[in-house]
Amino acid sequence: MSKATFWMVVAVAAVAAIWLLFAVLPDPSVPTLDYPTIRIDATDPWLIGNTVDAFSYAGDNVRILQGAVSLEIDPITLQGRIEFMLLPDDALAVLTADMPAENSVILRMQLEQADAVWTHRAINKASDVGDARLPMTQSRYGGSGTFELRLDGIRQPAAQVGLWSVGDALRQSDGSIRNQGLVFSPLLRDQSVFSDPTRMEFTLLIYDAAHPDAVLLHLVFSDALISEL
């Protein structure tokens, strides 16, 4: 091998080594995210019931609000954020009290600050999570804790205690919980026939802090969509 050929081989090897180094090491100019890796979105929720009947199993007191929910979550660490954004509506007065919003009502929670976050488990009736007044269903993700309340972008001093879940759907196209004409009741012995694993929905329950069993707001977002980030 001639001296010129030797140095050419050395140069090629050096270039290859540098290329491999930068191919393996992350680019410091590109920010890396610990989370999220999963995103779930849904829009236009049903407002279920009212302060007298918070569940409206027959779908008699159900109407659509304008709004959206976005969940960003790391499925390993269960860290991330959930945010509900709603356009102002008279029904939201239970949250806004004497501070009505003109543009937006936002409920937001950082999941690492939640009281509990779970994944892939049965919830509601006969389980230790969820709300026993709803039939059992399979939850993909869910949790409970305190939501930050923002009205027109301004954070309010009074937070809201709530429960959220996304999983197999319970509500039919008319907003009811039923199976072949049978409307759900907490008194039914068999409550296993109301969950539909072919559809995914997002549920939010906001409770009265002074009366933990009293539901102030019940929202259901049908047709939730999941994507990977």
CSV table of N, CA and C in Angstrom, one decimal, residues 37-41 71 73-76 78 82 111 117-124 129 136-143 164-169 195-203 223-228:
chain,number,residue,atom,x,y,z
A,37,THR,N,-46.4,10.3,24.6
A,37,THR,CA,-46.2,9.4,23.5
A,37,THR,C,-47.6,8.9,22.9
A,38,ILE,N,-48.6,9.2,23.7
A,38,ILE,CA,-50.0,8.8,23.3
A,38,ILE,C,-50.9,10.1,23.4
A,39,ARG,N,-51.7,10.3,22.4
A,39,ARG,CA,-52.6,11.5,22.4
A,39,ARG,C,-54.0,11.0,22.1
A,40,ILE,N,-55.0,11.4,22.9
A,40,ILE,CA,-56.4,11.0,22.6
A,40,ILE,C,-57.2,12.3,22.6
A,41,ASP,N,-58.0,12.5,21.5
A,41,ASP,CA,-58.8,13.7,21.3
A,41,ASP,C,-60.2,13.4,21.1
A,71,LEU,N,-56.0,14.5,25.7
A,71,LEU,CA,-55.2,13.8,26.7
A,71,LEU,C,-53.8,13.5,26.1
A,73,ILE,N,-50.4,11.5,27.2
A,73,ILE,CA,-49.9,10.7,28.3
A,73,ILE,C,-48.8,9.7,27.9
A,74,ASP,N,-47.8,9.5,28.7
A,74,ASP,CA,-46.8,8.5,28.5
A,74,ASP,C,-47.3,7.2,29.1
A,75,PRO,N,-47.5,6.2,28.3
A,75,PRO,CA,-48.2,5.0,28.8
A,75,PRO,C,-47.3,4.2,29.8
A,76,ILE,N,-46.0,4.6,29.9
A,76,ILE,CA,-45.2,3.9,30.9
A,76,ILE,C,-45.2,4.6,32.2
A,78,LEU,N,-47.1,7.2,32.9
A,78,LEU,CA,-48.4,7.8,33.2
A,78,LEU,C,-48.4,9.3,33.5
A,82,ILE,N,-54.1,16.5,30.8
A,82,ILE,CA,-55.4,16.4,30.3
A,82,ILE,C,-56.1,17.8,30.4
A,111,LEU,N,-50.9,15.3,35.0
A,111,LEU,CA,-51.2,13.9,35.6
A,111,LEU,C,-50.2,13.6,36.7
A,117,VAL,N,-53.9,7.8,38.8
A,117,VAL,CA,-54.0,7.6,37.4
A,117,VAL,C,-53.9,6.1,37.1
A,118,TRP,N,-54.7,5.6,36.3
A,118,TRP,CA,-54.7,4.1,36.0
A,118,TRP,C,-54.7,3.8,34.5
A,119,THR,N,-54.4,2.6,34.2
A,119,THR,CA,-54.5,2.2,32.8
A,119,THR,C,-55.0,0.8,32.7
A,120,HIS,N,-55.8,0.5,31.7
A,120,HIS,CA,-56.3,-0.8,31.3
A,120,HIS,C,-56.9,-1.5,32.5
A,121,ARG,N,-58.0,-1.0,33.0
A,121,ARG,CA,-58.7,-1.7,34.1
A,121,ARG,C,-60.2,-1.5,34.0
A,122,ALA,N,-60.9,-2.4,34.7
A,122,ALA,CA,-62.4,-2.2,34.8
A,122,ALA,C,-62.7,-1.2,35.8
A,123,ILE,N,-63.7,-0.3,35.5
A,123,ILE,CA,-64.0,0.8,36.4
A,123,ILE,C,-65.5,0.8,36.6
A,124,ASN,N,-66.0,1.6,37.5
A,124,ASN,CA,-67.4,1.8,37.9
A,124,ASN,C,-67.9,0.7,38.7
A,129,VAL,N,-62.6,1.8,41.6
A,129,VAL,CA,-62.4,3.1,41.0
A,129,VAL,C,-63.6,3.4,40.1
A,136,MET,N,-70.2,-1.2,34.8
A,136,MET,CA,-68.8,-1.5,34.6
A,136,MET,C,-68.4,-1.4,33.1
A,137,THR,N,-67.3,-0.9,32.9
A,137,THR,CA,-66.7,-0.8,31.6
A,137,THR,C,-65.2,-0.9,31.7
A,138,GLN,N,-64.5,-1.1,30.5
A,138,GLN,CA,-63.1,-1.2,30.5
A,138,GLN,C,-62.5,0.1,30.2
A,139,SER,N,-61.6,0.6,31.0
A,139,SER,CA,-61.0,1.9,30.9
A,139,SER,C,-59.6,1.7,30.3
A,140,ARG,N,-59.3,2.5,29.2
A,140,ARG,CA,-57.9,2.4,28.7
A,140,ARG,C,-57.0,3.3,29.6
A,141,TYR,N,-57.5,4.5,29.9
A,141,TYR,CA,-56.8,5.4,30.8
A,141,TYR,C,-57.8,6.1,31.6
A,142,GLY,N,-57.4,6.5,32.8
A,142,GLY,CA,-58.3,7.3,33.7
A,142,GLY,C,-57.6,7.8,34.9
A,143,GLY,N,-58.4,8.6,35.7
A,143,GLY,CA,-57.7,9.1,36.9
A,143,GLY,C,-58.7,10.0,37.6
A,164,TRP,N,-62.0,11.3,35.5
A,164,TRP,CA,-62.1,11.2,34.1
A,164,TRP,C,-61.6,9.8,33.7
A,165,SER,N,-62.1,9.4,32.5
A,165,SER,CA,-61.7,8.1,32.0
A,165,SER,C,-62.0,8.1,30.5
A,166,VAL,N,-61.2,7.3,29.8
A,166,VAL,CA,-61.4,7.0,28.3
A,166,VAL,C,-61.3,5.5,28.1
A,167,GLY,N,-62.4,5.0,27.5
A,167,GLY,CA,-62.4,3.6,27.3
A,167,GLY,C,-63.6,3.1,26.6
A,168,ASP,N,-64.0,1.9,26.8
A,168,ASP,CA,-65.2,1.3,26.0
A,168,ASP,C,-66.4,2.1,26.3
A,169,ALA,N,-67.2,2.4,25.3
A,169,ALA,CA,-68.3,3.3,25.3
A,169,ALA,C,-69.5,2.8,26.1
A,195,SER,N,-71.6,-2.1,28.0
A,195,SER,CA,-70.3,-1.6,27.5
A,195,SER,C,-70.1,-2.1,26.1
A,196,ASP,N,-69.6,-1.2,25.2
A,196,ASP,CA,-69.4,-1.5,23.8
A,196,ASP,C,-67.9,-1.3,23.5
A,197,PRO,N,-67.2,-2.5,23.4
A,197,PRO,CA,-65.7,-2.4,23.1
A,197,PRO,C,-65.3,-1.9,21.7
A,198,THR,N,-66.3,-1.8,20.8
A,198,THR,CA,-66.0,-1.3,19.5
A,198,THR,C,-66.0,0.2,19.4
A,199,ARG,N,-66.4,0.9,20.4
A,199,ARG,CA,-66.3,2.4,20.4
A,199,ARG,C,-65.6,2.9,21.6
A,200,MET,N,-65.0,4.0,21.5
A,200,MET,CA,-64.2,4.6,22.7
A,200,MET,C,-64.8,6.0,23.0
A,201,GLU,N,-65.1,6.2,24.2
A,201,GLU,CA,-65.6,7.5,24.6
A,201,GLU,C,-64.8,8.1,25.8
A,202,PHE,N,-64.9,9.4,26.0
A,202,PHE,CA,-64.2,10.1,27.1
A,202,PHE,C,-65.3,10.6,28.0
A,203,THR,N,-65.1,10.4,29.3
A,203,THR,CA,-66.1,10.8,30.3
A,203,THR,C,-65.4,11.7,31.4
A,223,ASP,N,-66.8,8.9,20.4
A,223,ASP,CA,-65.9,8.8,19.2
A,223,ASP,C,-64.5,9.4,19.5
A,224,ALA,N,-63.9,9.1,20.6
A,224,ALA,CA,-62.6,9.6,20.9
A,224,ALA,C,-61.6,8.9,19.9
A,225,LEU,N,-60.6,9.7,19.5
A,225,LEU,CA,-59.6,9.2,18.6
A,225,LEU,C,-58.2,9.1,19.3
A,226,ILE,N,-57.4,8.1,19.0
A,226,ILE,CA,-56.1,7.9,19.7
A,226,ILE,C,-55.0,8.0,18.6
A,227,SER,N,-53.9,8.6,18.9
A,227,SER,CA,-52.8,8.6,18.0
A,227,SER,C,-51.5,8.6,18.8
A,228,GLU,N,-50.4,8.2,18.1
A,228,GLU,CA,-49.1,8.2,18.8
A,228,GLU,C,-48.3,9.4,18.3
